[in-house]
Coordinates of C-alpha atoms (C1' of nucleotides) in Angstrom, one line a residue:
Chain A
M157 CA 0.1 0.4 0.3
K158 CA 1.1 3.7 -0.5
V159 CA 0.5 6.6 2.2
R160 CA 1.6 10.2 0.2
L161 CA 1.8 13.2 2.6
G162 CA 0.6 16.5 2.1
F163 CA -0.1 20.0 3.7
V164 CA -2.3 22.6 4.0
A165 CA -1.9 26.2 2.3
M166 CA 0.9 28.0 2.9
T167 CA 4.7 27.0 2.1
L168 CA 8.0 27.3 4.4
R169 CA 10.0 26.3 1.9
L170 CA 9.5 29.2 -0.7
E171 CA 9.8 32.6 0.0
N172 CA 6.8 35.5 0.1
C173 CA 4.8 32.9 -1.4
S174 CA 1.3 33.5 0.5
P175 CA -1.3 32.3 -1.7
S176 CA -4.0 33.8 1.2
K177 CA -3.6 37.5 1.1
T178 CA -6.1 39.4 2.0
I179 CA -7.6 43.3 2.4
T180 CA -9.8 43.8 5.2
L181 CA -13.3 45.5 4.4
K182 CA -12.2 48.4 6.2
N183 CA -8.9 49.4 4.4
L184 CA -10.5 48.4 1.1
E185 CA -13.0 50.9 1.7
K186 CA -10.1 53.5 2.0
I187 CA -10.3 53.5 -1.7
S188 CA -12.8 55.3 -3.2
G189 CA -15.4 53.3 -6.4
Y190 CA -16.1 50.3 -6.9
E191 CA -14.6 49.6 -10.0
H192 CA -10.9 50.5 -8.0
R193 CA -12.4 48.7 -5.3
I194 CA -12.5 45.1 -7.3
G195 CA -9.4 46.2 -9.4
R196 CA -7.8 45.6 -5.6
L197 CA -9.2 42.6 -5.5
T198 CA -8.4 41.4 -8.5
A199 CA -4.9 41.6 -8.0
I200 CA -4.6 40.0 -4.8
A201 CA -6.5 36.8 -6.1
K202 CA -4.1 36.8 -9.1
E203 CA -1.4 37.4 -6.6
N204 CA -2.6 34.4 -4.3
L205 CA -2.9 32.3 -7.4
E206 CA 0.2 32.7 -9.3
N207 CA 1.7 31.7 -5.4
T208 CA -0.5 29.0 -5.3
L209 CA 0.8 28.1 -8.4
R210 CA 4.4 28.5 -7.7
I211 CA 3.6 25.8 -4.6
L212 CA 2.5 23.3 -7.0
R213 CA 5.4 23.7 -8.8
A214 CA 7.4 23.3 -5.7
N215 CA 5.6 20.1 -5.2
Q216 CA 6.4 18.5 -8.2
Y217 CA 9.8 19.2 -7.4
D218 CA 9.9 17.3 -4.6
R219 CA 7.2 14.9 -5.6
I220 CA 4.7 16.2 -2.8
Q221 CA 1.4 15.2 -4.8
V222 CA -1.4 16.1 -2.3
Y223 CA -2.4 19.8 -1.3
R224 CA -5.3 21.7 0.4
F225 CA -5.6 25.2 -1.3
T226 CA -6.4 27.7 1.1
S227 CA -10.1 28.8 1.1
K228 CA -8.3 32.6 1.0
L229 CA -8.0 32.4 -2.6
I230 CA -10.2 35.1 -3.9
P231 CA -10.6 38.0 -0.8
L232 CA -14.1 38.9 0.2
C233 CA -16.0 37.6 -3.1
T234 CA -18.4 36.0 -1.0
H235 CA -18.9 39.0 1.0
P236 CA -22.7 40.6 0.3
Q237 CA -21.2 44.1 -1.3
F238 CA -19.4 42.4 -4.2
R239 CA -21.8 39.6 -4.8
T240 CA -21.9 40.6 -8.3
W241 CA -18.1 40.6 -8.9
N242 CA -17.8 37.8 -11.4
Y243 CA -14.7 36.5 -10.4
C244 CA -14.3 33.3 -12.3
E245 CA -14.2 35.7 -15.6
V246 CA -12.2 37.8 -14.8
L247 CA -9.7 35.4 -13.2
S248 CA -10.6 32.7 -15.5
R249 CA -6.9 32.6 -16.9
E250 CA -4.6 32.4 -13.5
L251 CA -7.6 29.5 -12.7
K252 CA -7.3 27.4 -16.0
A253 CA -3.2 27.7 -15.3
V254 CA -3.4 26.4 -12.0
G255 CA -5.7 23.5 -13.1
D256 CA -4.0 22.2 -15.8
F257 CA -0.5 21.8 -13.6
V258 CA -2.8 20.0 -11.0
K259 CA -4.3 17.6 -14.0
E260 CA -0.4 17.5 -16.0
H261 CA 0.9 16.2 -12.9
K262 CA -2.0 13.9 -11.6
M263 CA -1.6 15.5 -8.2
R264 CA -4.7 15.1 -5.6
V265 CA -5.6 18.7 -4.4
S266 CA -8.8 19.8 -2.3
M267 CA -10.7 22.4 -0.1
H268 CA -11.8 23.0 3.3
P269 CA -14.1 25.8 4.2
D270 CA -13.7 28.0 7.7
H271 CA -15.5 27.3 10.8
F272 CA -18.0 29.2 9.9
T273 CA -19.6 27.5 7.3
L274 CA -22.2 25.3 8.9
L275 CA -24.9 23.0 6.4
N276 CA -26.5 22.1 9.8
S277 CA -27.1 25.5 11.1
P278 CA -30.6 26.1 12.3
N279 CA -30.3 29.8 11.6
P280 CA -31.2 30.7 7.7
D281 CA -28.9 33.4 7.2
V282 CA -25.8 31.5 8.6
L283 CA -27.1 28.5 6.4
Q284 CA -27.6 30.5 3.8
A285 CA -23.9 32.3 3.9
S286 CA -22.7 29.5 4.3
I287 CA -24.3 27.5 1.2
L288 CA -22.8 30.8 -0.6
D289 CA -19.5 29.7 0.4
L290 CA -19.7 26.8 -0.7
E291 CA -20.8 27.6 -3.7
Y292 CA -17.6 29.9 -4.3
H293 CA -15.4 26.5 -3.6
T294 CA -17.1 25.0 -5.8
N295 CA -17.0 27.8 -8.4
V296 CA -13.3 28.2 -8.4
L297 CA -12.6 24.2 -9.0
E298 CA -14.5 24.1 -11.6
A299 CA -13.1 27.7 -13.1
M300 CA -10.1 25.5 -12.4
G301 CA -11.3 22.7 -14.6
L302 CA -11.1 20.4 -12.0
D303 CA -13.8 17.7 -12.0
T304 CA -15.6 15.8 -8.8
D305 CA -12.7 14.3 -8.0
T306 CA -11.5 17.4 -6.3
K307 CA -13.1 17.1 -2.4
I308 CA -14.6 19.8 -0.5
V309 CA -14.0 18.6 2.8
L310 CA -16.3 19.7 5.9
H311 CA -17.3 19.2 9.4
V312 CA -20.8 18.4 10.7
G313 CA -21.1 21.5 12.2
G314 CA -22.5 23.0 15.9
K315 CA -24.6 20.5 18.4
Y316 CA -27.2 23.5 19.2
N317 CA -27.7 21.0 22.4
Q318 CA -29.3 18.9 20.2
R319 CA -27.1 16.5 18.5
V320 CA -29.6 14.2 17.1
E321 CA -31.5 16.8 15.6
A322 CA -28.4 18.4 14.7
L323 CA -27.4 15.8 12.7
E324 CA -30.2 15.6 11.1
R325 CA -30.6 18.4 9.9
F326 CA -26.9 18.4 8.4
K327 CA -28.8 15.3 6.2
S328 CA -31.9 17.0 5.2
Q329 CA -29.7 20.4 4.5
F330 CA -26.6 18.5 2.7
L331 CA -29.3 16.7 0.3
H332 CA -30.6 20.0 -0.4
L333 CA -27.7 21.7 -2.1
P334 CA -27.5 21.5 -5.8
E335 CA -25.9 18.4 -6.8
R336 CA -22.6 20.2 -8.6
I337 CA -21.6 21.1 -4.9
K338 CA -23.1 17.8 -2.9
S339 CA -20.6 15.4 -5.5
R340 CA -17.8 17.3 -4.3
I341 CA -18.5 17.1 -0.1
T342 CA -16.2 14.5 2.1
V343 CA -17.2 15.1 5.8
E344 CA -14.9 14.8 9.0
N345 CA -15.0 13.8 12.7
D346 CA -14.4 16.8 14.7
D347 CA -12.6 17.2 18.5
R348 CA -15.9 18.7 20.3
S349 CA -19.0 18.4 18.6
F350 CA -19.2 14.5 16.0
T351 CA -17.5 11.5 16.2
A352 CA -15.7 9.5 13.3
A353 CA -18.1 6.8 14.4
E354 CA -21.0 9.9 14.1
V355 CA -20.2 10.8 11.2
L356 CA -19.2 7.4 9.3
K357 CA -22.8 6.9 9.7
L358 CA -23.4 9.9 8.5
C359 CA -21.4 9.6 5.6
K360 CA -22.9 5.8 4.6
D361 CA -26.4 7.6 4.5
I362 CA -25.2 10.4 2.6
K363 CA -22.7 8.4 0.6
A364 CA -20.0 10.5 0.8
P365 CA -16.7 9.8 1.6
M366 CA -15.5 10.4 5.1
V367 CA -12.1 11.8 6.1
F368 CA -10.7 10.6 9.2
D369 CA -9.0 12.7 11.6
L370 CA -6.7 11.3 13.9
H371 CA -6.1 13.7 16.6
H372 CA -9.5 14.7 16.3
H373 CA -10.6 11.3 16.5
Q374 CA -8.2 11.0 19.7
V375 CA -9.7 13.9 21.3
L376 CA -13.5 13.2 21.2
H377 CA -14.0 9.3 20.7
Q378 CA -16.6 7.2 22.8
G379 CA -14.1 4.5 23.1
E380 CA -14.2 2.5 19.4
D381 CA -11.5 1.4 18.0
V382 CA -9.4 2.6 14.7
S383 CA -9.3 -1.2 13.4
D384 CA -12.7 -1.0 13.8
L385 CA -13.7 1.8 11.9
W386 CA -11.4 2.0 9.2
P387 CA -12.6 -1.3 7.0
E388 CA -15.9 1.4 7.4
I389 CA -14.3 4.4 6.3
C390 CA -12.0 3.6 3.3
A391 CA -15.7 1.9 1.6
T392 CA -17.2 5.4 1.9
W393 CA -14.6 6.3 -1.0
E394 CA -14.7 2.7 -2.6
N395 CA -17.1 4.9 -5.6
T396 CA -14.6 7.9 -6.5
G397 CA -11.8 5.2 -7.2
L398 CA -9.4 7.9 -4.3
P399 CA -7.2 7.0 -1.8
P400 CA -9.2 7.7 1.3
K401 CA -7.9 11.1 3.3
V402 CA -6.3 11.3 6.8
H403 CA -5.7 14.4 8.2
L404 CA -3.3 14.1 10.8
S405 CA -1.8 16.8 13.2
S406 CA -0.4 16.4 17.2
P407 CA -1.5 18.0 20.4
R408 CA 0.8 20.9 21.1
D409 CA 0.7 19.8 24.8
D410 CA -1.0 18.1 27.7
Q411 CA -2.9 21.8 28.8
N412 CA -3.8 22.4 25.2
P413 CA -4.5 18.9 23.4
R414 CA -6.7 20.1 20.8
Y415 CA -3.9 22.9 19.8
H416 CA -2.0 22.1 16.4
A417 CA 1.5 21.8 16.9
D418 CA 4.2 22.6 15.3
F419 CA 5.4 19.0 14.0
I420 CA 3.7 15.4 13.8
D421 CA 4.1 12.9 16.4
A422 CA 5.9 10.2 14.4
D423 CA 5.1 7.4 16.9
A424 CA 1.4 8.3 16.8
A425 CA 1.5 8.6 12.8
V426 CA 3.5 5.1 12.7
D427 CA 1.2 3.5 15.2
F428 CA -2.0 4.3 13.1
L429 CA -0.3 2.8 10.0
N430 CA 0.6 0.1 12.1
I431 CA -3.5 -0.3 12.2
I432 CA -4.6 0.2 9.1
R433 CA -1.4 -1.4 7.5
P434 CA -3.6 -5.4 7.1
F435 CA -6.3 -3.4 5.8
D436 CA -3.5 -2.5 2.7
K437 CA -5.5 0.4 1.5
D438 CA -3.4 3.5 -0.5
I439 CA -4.1 6.9 1.4
D440 CA -3.3 10.3 1.8
F441 CA -2.0 11.5 4.9
M442 CA -2.8 15.1 5.1
I443 CA -0.1 17.4 7.3
E444 CA -1.8 19.7 9.5
A445 CA 0.9 21.7 11.5
K446 CA 1.8 24.9 12.4
Q447 CA 5.1 23.8 10.4
K448 CA 3.4 23.3 7.6
D449 CA 5.4 21.2 4.7
M450 CA 8.6 21.3 7.1
A451 CA 6.9 19.0 9.5
L452 CA 5.8 17.0 6.7
I453 CA 9.9 16.7 5.4
R454 CA 10.0 15.7 9.1
L455 CA 7.9 13.6 9.4
S456 CA 9.1 11.9 6.0
Q457 CA 12.9 12.0 7.3
D458 CA 11.3 10.2 10.6
L459 CA 9.5 7.4 8.8
K460 CA 12.1 6.9 6.6
A461 CA 14.6 6.5 9.9
R462 CA 11.9 3.8 11.3
G463 CA 12.3 2.0 8.3
F464 CA 9.6 2.5 6.0
T465 CA 10.3 2.8 2.0
M466 CA 10.5 5.8 0.6
N467 CA 9.6 6.7 -2.9
G468 CA 10.3 10.0 -2.8
L469 CA 10.1 12.5 0.1
A470 CA 6.0 12.3 0.3
E471 CA 5.7 8.8 -0.5
F472 CA 6.1 6.0 1.2
I473 CA 5.5 1.6 0.7
L474 CA 4.2 -0.2 3.4
Chain B
dA195 C1' 12.3 44.7 11.4
dC196 C1' 9.1 43.3 15.0
dC197 C1' 5.3 44.4 18.3
dT198 C1' 0.3 44.2 18.8
dG199 C1' -4.4 44.5 18.2
dT200 C1' -8.0 43.7 14.4
dC201 C1' -10.4 41.6 11.2
dA202 C1' -17.1 39.4 7.5
dA203 C1' -18.7 35.2 8.4
dG204 C1' -20.0 30.7 14.1
dT205 C1' -20.6 28.1 18.7
dC206 C1' -20.5 27.4 22.6
dT207 C1' -20.0 28.1 28.2
dG208 C1' -20.0 30.7 32.5
dG209 C1' -21.3 34.2 35.1
Chain C
dC38 C1' -28.6 37.9 28.3
dC39 C1' -23.7 38.5 26.8
dA40 C1' -18.8 39.2 27.1
dG41 C1' -15.1 35.6 26.5
dA42 C1' -12.8 31.4 24.6
dC43 C1' -11.5 28.8 21.5
dT44 C1' -8.5 29.5 17.0
dT45 C1' -6.1 31.2 12.3
dG46 C1' -3.5 33.6 9.5
dA47 C1' -2.6 37.7 7.5
dC48 C1' -3.1 43.0 7.2
dA49 C1' -2.4 47.4 9.5
dG50 C1' -0.5 50.6 12.4
dG51 C1' 3.0 52.5 15.3
dT52 C1' 7.6 51.9 17.1

DNA sequence: ACCTGTCAAGTCTGG
DNA sequence: CCAGACTTGACAGGT
């Protein structure tokens, strides 16, 4: 089985290469005239897309196949004030360049909306904003020319004091989404509301692939063994032709177990790999650490030092 | 060059 | 009912 390592959004291997540059509304308002404001936003988005392409090129050089785009590629585009901005058209060349590179090098990319995108909110305004945000993510991926293999990772959302109802509401609100959004969504277990076992059941019901977050599972669970969950998690990916995705991070310390550490605890990663090894399924290991791709490189070295067979910096064969 | 308060967006807890 | 925590990255203004 193959284990491919990937990382999220920002690189520390390149200088001045933020793909998430933004501008606050307050500062944008200092620019007079709608057209000038849109011009500024467009310039920032172009810079973000150029830097994203630089990151992908560096990844290609290092043979890192797995990467998550930042959600901040196009600043403020879902703000009510800029609802009519046709960013995909204005940025079509830049978006397509990114998508073409991804396809040319057979990379697997994804997106993960921020924590205020809550498909299960009982508040219609929050739901509406969440749908608009999902639409934005979908628009961008479509403009890149990436098909529904390029997934959008979501959490279930809040508990709202009624966890069962909150789960049900996710289901019904999910089912009402347009197909082009629905077909991209994968759901991840979180560390305060919904366990891996609950998300697994949800994913089976709505026929969406499940992203397994190992650290979240360690923080929030009801004693389920990973080895019991794993085959069923893999089954949710069966029709996609994609390797199941696992999120990997380590707690900063005992006081802040939910806070992401700078690097990945290789022993925890190895324990997990040993548990899933008998099932012999390829996975994508998405590293969520403060030190971003530097954490990937360190984990890679640590795995190599523990005797795992390496095929390039970011691929291991078990 | 470095430090600090602020930022569009939500939820949850504790007072 | 409201303030603060949670948590994340980056801007922008100040030194």
